[in-house]
Amino acid sequence: NAGVTQTPKFQVLKTGQSMTLQCAQDMNHEYMSWYRQDPGMGLRLIHYSVGAGITDQGEVPNGYNVSRSTTEDFPLRLLSAAPSQTSVYFCASRGQGGWEKLFFGSGTQLSVL
Amino acid sequence: GEDVEQSLFLSVREGDSSVINCTYTDSSSTYLYWYKQEPGAGLQLLTYIFSNMDMKQDQRLTVLLNKKDKHLSLRIADTQTGDSAIYFCAETPDNAGKSTFGDGTTLTVKP
């Protein structure tokens, strides 16, 4: 069991570039989500999914797209990177019950110049 | 909408007890969690409590829940330098899917 795997660990982009952050889990979890973490602002939910083919917006969705074509994968796409998107990004998953804990990936440190 | 609030910083001496507080607004919150984040790492679940409980104890950790005031606390007994980390309070309404996190409390333990 690898848990939640995020790639890459570090990325530097220029303003206007696009890229995809990858997230995969091998625990057959229905729920997957993306958070960004900024100093003094805690974790803010970007997008989440409660199952394959279903996605929904979180608190800060603008500038990001997601898709969920399989249970295992939940990629996060930055369409046109902006300096305001410099942050640490975490992918997380859990089982279907609300009581179940979130499993977090190790994070992606993204810098947009 | 949902909102979870925590104080940002707490500093204690090694061996003392630490108490980290959290308030939440969603009255339908059924599951409340404490996560720990060490530097450069993702979050890991420390402990959790269901809304039908008032207290939960797990070794050095005690969670207290006041449903009337929507107040959650985490007490760490005999705090050690290895407890230095950021602690996040989180809540999940029943079957809502998404979890809402507080801003995190940075705990510093001085020798």
Short mmCIF file of N, CA and C in Angstrom, two decimals, chain B:
data_model
loop_
_atom_site.label_atom_id
_atom_site.label_comp_id
_atom_site.label_asym_id
_atom_site.label_seq_id
_atom_site.Cartn_x
_atom_site.Cartn_y
_atom_site.Cartn_z
N GLY B 1 -21.80 29.39 5.63
CA GLY B 1 -21.02 28.20 5.35
C GLY B 1 -20.23 27.77 6.56
N GLU B 2 -19.47 26.69 6.38
CA GLU B 2 -18.69 26.18 7.50
C GLU B 2 -17.50 27.08 7.77
N ASP B 3 -17.14 27.21 9.05
CA ASP B 3 -15.97 27.98 9.42
C ASP B 3 -15.38 27.32 10.66
N VAL B 4 -14.06 27.17 10.66
CA VAL B 4 -13.36 26.58 11.79
C VAL B 4 -12.25 27.55 12.19
N GLU B 5 -12.19 27.90 13.47
CA GLU B 5 -11.22 28.89 13.91
C GLU B 5 -10.34 28.35 15.02
N GLN B 6 -9.06 28.71 14.95
CA GLN B 6 -8.09 28.34 15.96
C GLN B 6 -7.18 29.53 16.20
N SER B 7 -6.59 29.58 17.40
CA SER B 7 -5.52 30.55 17.62
C SER B 7 -4.28 30.07 16.87
N LEU B 8 -3.43 31.00 16.45
CA LEU B 8 -2.35 30.65 15.53
C LEU B 8 -1.10 30.10 16.22
N PHE B 9 -0.84 30.52 17.46
CA PHE B 9 0.43 30.14 18.10
C PHE B 9 0.20 29.75 19.56
N LEU B 10 1.02 28.79 20.02
CA LEU B 10 1.04 28.39 21.42
C LEU B 10 2.47 27.96 21.75
N SER B 11 2.98 28.47 22.88
CA SER B 11 4.33 28.10 23.31
C SER B 11 4.26 27.58 24.73
N VAL B 12 4.87 26.43 24.98
CA VAL B 12 4.87 25.83 26.32
C VAL B 12 6.27 25.31 26.63
N ARG B 13 6.48 25.01 27.91
CA ARG B 13 7.76 24.41 28.34
C ARG B 13 7.60 22.89 28.33
N GLU B 14 8.68 22.20 28.03
CA GLU B 14 8.69 20.75 28.04
C GLU B 14 8.20 20.24 29.40
N GLY B 15 7.29 19.25 29.36
CA GLY B 15 6.75 18.70 30.59
C GLY B 15 5.42 19.31 31.00
N ASP B 16 5.14 20.52 30.52
CA ASP B 16 3.85 21.16 30.81
C ASP B 16 2.76 20.53 29.96
N SER B 17 1.50 20.87 30.28
CA SER B 17 0.39 20.48 29.41
C SER B 17 0.13 21.57 28.38
N SER B 18 -0.26 21.17 27.19
CA SER B 18 -0.65 22.11 26.13
C SER B 18 -2.14 21.95 25.90
N VAL B 19 -2.83 23.07 25.71
CA VAL B 19 -4.24 23.02 25.35
C VAL B 19 -4.44 23.87 24.10
N ILE B 20 -4.91 23.22 23.05
CA ILE B 20 -5.17 23.89 21.78
C ILE B 20 -6.68 23.94 21.59
N ASN B 21 -7.19 25.11 21.29
CA ASN B 21 -8.64 25.31 21.19
C ASN B 21 -9.10 25.54 19.76
N CYS B 22 -10.36 25.20 19.52
CA CYS B 22 -10.94 25.30 18.18
C CYS B 22 -12.43 25.58 18.34
N THR B 23 -12.95 26.47 17.51
CA THR B 23 -14.40 26.66 17.45
C THR B 23 -14.87 26.43 16.03
N TYR B 24 -16.10 25.94 15.90
CA TYR B 24 -16.65 25.67 14.57
C TYR B 24 -18.07 26.20 14.51
N THR B 25 -18.56 26.40 13.30
CA THR B 25 -19.88 27.04 13.18
C THR B 25 -20.95 26.09 12.68
N ASP B 26 -20.54 25.01 12.00
CA ASP B 26 -21.55 24.15 11.36
C ASP B 26 -22.22 23.28 12.42
N SER B 27 -23.50 23.51 12.66
CA SER B 27 -24.20 22.77 13.71
C SER B 27 -24.43 21.32 13.32
N SER B 28 -24.26 20.99 12.02
CA SER B 28 -24.46 19.60 11.62
C SER B 28 -23.16 18.81 11.64
N SER B 29 -22.07 19.44 12.14
CA SER B 29 -20.79 18.73 12.19
C SER B 29 -20.91 17.48 13.03
N THR B 30 -20.64 16.39 12.42
CA THR B 30 -20.78 15.12 13.10
C THR B 30 -19.45 14.57 13.54
N TYR B 31 -18.40 14.88 12.77
CA TYR B 31 -17.09 14.32 13.03
C TYR B 31 -16.08 15.45 13.14
N LEU B 32 -15.32 15.41 14.22
CA LEU B 32 -14.33 16.46 14.48
C LEU B 32 -12.99 15.81 14.70
N TYR B 33 -11.96 16.39 14.11
CA TYR B 33 -10.64 15.76 14.05
C TYR B 33 -9.55 16.71 14.50
N TRP B 34 -8.46 16.12 14.96
CA TRP B 34 -7.21 16.85 15.15
C TRP B 34 -6.14 16.18 14.29
N TYR B 35 -5.52 16.98 13.44
CA TYR B 35 -4.41 16.51 12.61
C TYR B 35 -3.13 17.22 13.04
N LYS B 36 -2.00 16.53 12.84
CA LYS B 36 -0.69 17.08 13.17
C LYS B 36 0.14 17.17 11.90
N GLN B 37 0.82 18.30 11.71
CA GLN B 37 1.69 18.47 10.56
C GLN B 37 3.09 18.83 11.04
N GLU B 38 4.04 17.96 10.74
CA GLU B 38 5.44 18.26 11.06
C GLU B 38 6.07 18.96 9.87
N PRO B 39 7.17 19.68 10.08
CA PRO B 39 7.76 20.48 9.00
C PRO B 39 8.03 19.67 7.74
N GLY B 40 7.61 20.19 6.60
CA GLY B 40 7.88 19.56 5.32
C GLY B 40 7.08 18.31 5.03
N ALA B 41 6.05 18.05 5.83
CA ALA B 41 5.28 16.82 5.66
C ALA B 41 3.80 17.12 5.48
N GLY B 42 3.06 16.11 5.08
CA GLY B 42 1.61 16.24 5.00
C GLY B 42 1.00 16.09 6.38
N LEU B 43 -0.32 16.16 6.45
CA LEU B 43 -1.02 16.07 7.73
C LEU B 43 -1.27 14.61 8.08
N GLN B 44 -1.22 14.32 9.37
CA GLN B 44 -1.55 12.98 9.83
C GLN B 44 -2.57 13.08 10.94
N LEU B 45 -3.55 12.17 10.93
CA LEU B 45 -4.58 12.20 11.96
C LEU B 45 -3.99 11.88 13.32
N LEU B 46 -4.31 12.73 14.30
CA LEU B 46 -3.91 12.47 15.68
C LEU B 46 -5.02 11.73 16.42
N THR B 47 -6.20 12.32 16.38
CA THR B 47 -7.33 11.75 17.08
C THR B 47 -8.60 12.37 16.53
N TYR B 48 -9.74 11.82 16.91
CA TYR B 48 -11.01 12.33 16.42
C TYR B 48 -12.07 12.10 17.50
N ILE B 49 -13.21 12.78 17.32
CA ILE B 49 -14.31 12.59 18.26
C ILE B 49 -15.61 12.71 17.48
N PHE B 50 -16.58 11.91 17.83
CA PHE B 50 -17.90 12.02 17.22
C PHE B 50 -18.72 13.03 18.01
N SER B 51 -19.70 13.63 17.37
CA SER B 51 -20.46 14.70 18.03
C SER B 51 -21.36 14.18 19.14
N ASN B 52 -21.53 12.88 19.26
CA ASN B 52 -22.35 12.35 20.36
C ASN B 52 -21.50 12.03 21.59
N MET B 53 -20.21 12.46 21.56
CA MET B 53 -19.30 12.23 22.68
C MET B 53 -18.93 13.59 23.29
N ASP B 54 -18.56 13.59 24.57
CA ASP B 54 -18.09 14.80 25.23
C ASP B 54 -16.57 14.79 25.41
N MET B 55 -16.02 13.62 25.54
CA MET B 55 -14.59 13.51 25.82
C MET B 55 -14.05 12.22 25.23
N LYS B 56 -12.80 12.30 24.82
CA LYS B 56 -12.10 11.11 24.37
C LYS B 56 -10.66 11.21 24.83
N GLN B 57 -10.15 10.13 25.40
CA GLN B 57 -8.76 10.12 25.87
C GLN B 57 -7.99 9.04 25.12
N ASP B 58 -6.79 9.39 24.71
CA ASP B 58 -5.94 8.46 23.98
C ASP B 58 -4.50 8.73 24.41
N GLN B 59 -4.02 7.97 25.39
CA GLN B 59 -2.68 8.13 25.95
C GLN B 59 -2.48 9.56 26.45
N ARG B 60 -1.57 10.33 25.89
CA ARG B 60 -1.33 11.70 26.39
C ARG B 60 -2.33 12.72 25.85
N LEU B 61 -3.21 12.28 24.96
CA LEU B 61 -4.14 13.20 24.31
C LEU B 61 -5.53 13.11 24.93
N THR B 62 -6.13 14.27 25.20
CA THR B 62 -7.52 14.33 25.66
C THR B 62 -8.25 15.33 24.78
N VAL B 63 -9.36 14.89 24.20
CA VAL B 63 -10.19 15.77 23.38
C VAL B 63 -11.47 16.06 24.16
N LEU B 64 -11.81 17.33 24.27
CA LEU B 64 -13.05 17.74 24.91
C LEU B 64 -13.94 18.43 23.89
N LEU B 65 -15.22 18.09 23.89
CA LEU B 65 -16.16 18.69 22.96
C LEU B 65 -17.32 19.30 23.73
N ASN B 66 -17.56 20.58 23.52
CA ASN B 66 -18.70 21.30 24.07
C ASN B 66 -19.61 21.64 22.89
N LYS B 67 -20.64 20.81 22.71
CA LYS B 67 -21.50 20.97 21.52
C LYS B 67 -22.31 22.26 21.60
N LYS B 68 -22.69 22.64 22.79
CA LYS B 68 -23.52 23.83 22.95
C LYS B 68 -22.75 25.08 22.46
N ASP B 69 -21.48 25.15 22.84
CA ASP B 69 -20.65 26.30 22.46
C ASP B 69 -19.89 26.05 21.16
N LYS B 70 -20.02 24.88 20.58
CA LYS B 70 -19.29 24.47 19.37
C LYS B 70 -17.79 24.70 19.58
N HIS B 71 -17.29 24.16 20.65
CA HIS B 71 -15.90 24.34 21.04
C HIS B 71 -15.25 22.98 21.23
N LEU B 72 -14.08 22.84 20.63
CA LEU B 72 -13.31 21.61 20.68
C LEU B 72 -11.92 21.94 21.22
N SER B 73 -11.40 21.10 22.09
CA SER B 73 -10.03 21.34 22.57
C SER B 73 -9.22 20.06 22.54
N LEU B 74 -7.92 20.24 22.39
CA LEU B 74 -6.97 19.14 22.43
C LEU B 74 -5.97 19.42 23.53
N ARG B 75 -5.89 18.52 24.50
CA ARG B 75 -4.92 18.66 25.58
C ARG B 75 -3.84 17.62 25.39
N ILE B 76 -2.59 18.07 25.42
CA ILE B 76 -1.45 17.16 25.34
C ILE B 76 -0.76 17.20 26.70
N ALA B 77 -0.77 16.08 27.38
CA ALA B 77 -0.13 16.01 28.69
C ALA B 77 1.37 15.77 28.51
N ASP B 78 2.17 16.30 29.48
CA ASP B 78 3.61 16.06 29.47
C ASP B 78 4.20 16.34 28.08
N THR B 79 4.00 17.56 27.61
CA THR B 79 4.40 17.92 26.25
C THR B 79 5.91 17.77 26.05
N GLN B 80 6.29 17.16 24.94
CA GLN B 80 7.68 16.91 24.61
C GLN B 80 8.11 17.77 23.41
N THR B 81 9.42 17.91 23.24
CA THR B 81 9.90 18.71 22.10
C THR B 81 9.44 18.10 20.77
N GLY B 82 9.26 16.79 20.73
CA GLY B 82 8.77 16.14 19.52
C GLY B 82 7.32 16.46 19.20
N ASP B 83 6.62 17.10 20.14
CA ASP B 83 5.24 17.52 19.88
C ASP B 83 5.18 18.84 19.14
N SER B 84 6.32 19.51 18.97
CA SER B 84 6.35 20.77 18.22
C SER B 84 5.90 20.52 16.79
N ALA B 85 4.86 21.20 16.37
CA ALA B 85 4.27 20.96 15.05
C ALA B 85 3.11 21.95 14.88
N ILE B 86 2.45 21.84 13.74
CA ILE B 86 1.21 22.60 13.54
C ILE B 86 0.05 21.63 13.74
N TYR B 87 -0.94 22.05 14.51
CA TYR B 87 -2.10 21.21 14.81
C TYR B 87 -3.34 21.82 14.16
N PHE B 88 -4.04 21.01 13.38
CA PHE B 88 -5.22 21.47 12.67
C PHE B 88 -6.47 20.80 13.23
N CYS B 89 -7.45 21.61 13.46
CA CYS B 89 -8.79 21.15 13.80
C CYS B 89 -9.56 21.03 12.47
N ALA B 90 -10.39 19.99 12.34
CA ALA B 90 -11.16 19.82 11.10
C ALA B 90 -12.52 19.25 11.44
N GLU B 91 -13.50 19.57 10.61
CA GLU B 91 -14.83 19.03 10.83
C GLU B 91 -15.40 18.52 9.52
N THR B 92 -16.21 17.47 9.62
CA THR B 92 -16.90 16.91 8.46
C THR B 92 -18.36 16.72 8.84
N PRO B 93 -19.27 17.41 8.15
CA PRO B 93 -20.69 17.11 8.36
C PRO B 93 -21.00 15.70 7.87
N ASP B 94 -22.00 15.10 8.40
CA ASP B 94 -22.32 13.73 8.08
C ASP B 94 -22.48 13.52 6.58
N ASN B 95 -21.63 12.68 6.00
CA ASN B 95 -21.71 12.29 4.59
C ASN B 95 -21.62 13.45 3.61
N ALA B 96 -21.08 14.58 4.07
CA ALA B 96 -21.00 15.74 3.17
C ALA B 96 -19.85 15.63 2.20
N GLY B 97 -18.90 14.76 2.45
CA GLY B 97 -17.76 14.64 1.57
C GLY B 97 -16.61 15.54 1.98
N LYS B 98 -16.79 16.85 1.88
CA LYS B 98 -15.66 17.73 2.11
C LYS B 98 -15.44 17.99 3.59
N SER B 99 -14.18 18.15 3.96
CA SER B 99 -13.78 18.48 5.32
C SER B 99 -13.27 19.92 5.34
N THR B 100 -13.61 20.64 6.39
CA THR B 100 -13.15 22.02 6.55
C THR B 100 -12.12 22.08 7.66
N PHE B 101 -11.02 22.75 7.38
CA PHE B 101 -9.91 22.84 8.33
C PHE B 101 -9.79 24.24 8.92
N GLY B 102 -9.33 24.32 10.15
CA GLY B 102 -8.92 25.59 10.72
C GLY B 102 -7.58 26.01 10.15
N ASP B 103 -7.11 27.19 10.55
CA ASP B 103 -5.85 27.72 10.02
C ASP B 103 -4.61 27.06 10.64
N GLY B 104 -4.81 26.27 11.69
CA GLY B 104 -3.68 25.59 12.31
C GLY B 104 -3.09 26.37 13.46
N THR B 105 -2.70 25.66 14.52
CA THR B 105 -2.03 26.25 15.68
C THR B 105 -0.60 25.73 15.71
N THR B 106 0.37 26.66 15.64
CA THR B 106 1.77 26.26 15.71
C THR B 106 2.16 26.11 17.17
N LEU B 107 2.46 24.90 17.58
CA LEU B 107 2.88 24.61 18.96
C LEU B 107 4.40 24.56 19.02
N THR B 108 4.97 25.39 19.88
CA THR B 108 6.42 25.39 20.09
C THR B 108 6.67 24.92 21.52
N VAL B 109 7.51 23.90 21.66
CA VAL B 109 7.83 23.35 22.97
C VAL B 109 9.28 23.70 23.29
N LYS B 110 9.47 24.45 24.35
CA LYS B 110 10.81 24.89 24.74
C LYS B 110 11.37 23.96 25.80
N PRO B 111 12.67 23.62 25.66
CA PRO B 111 13.26 22.69 26.64
C PRO B 111 13.39 23.34 28.03
#
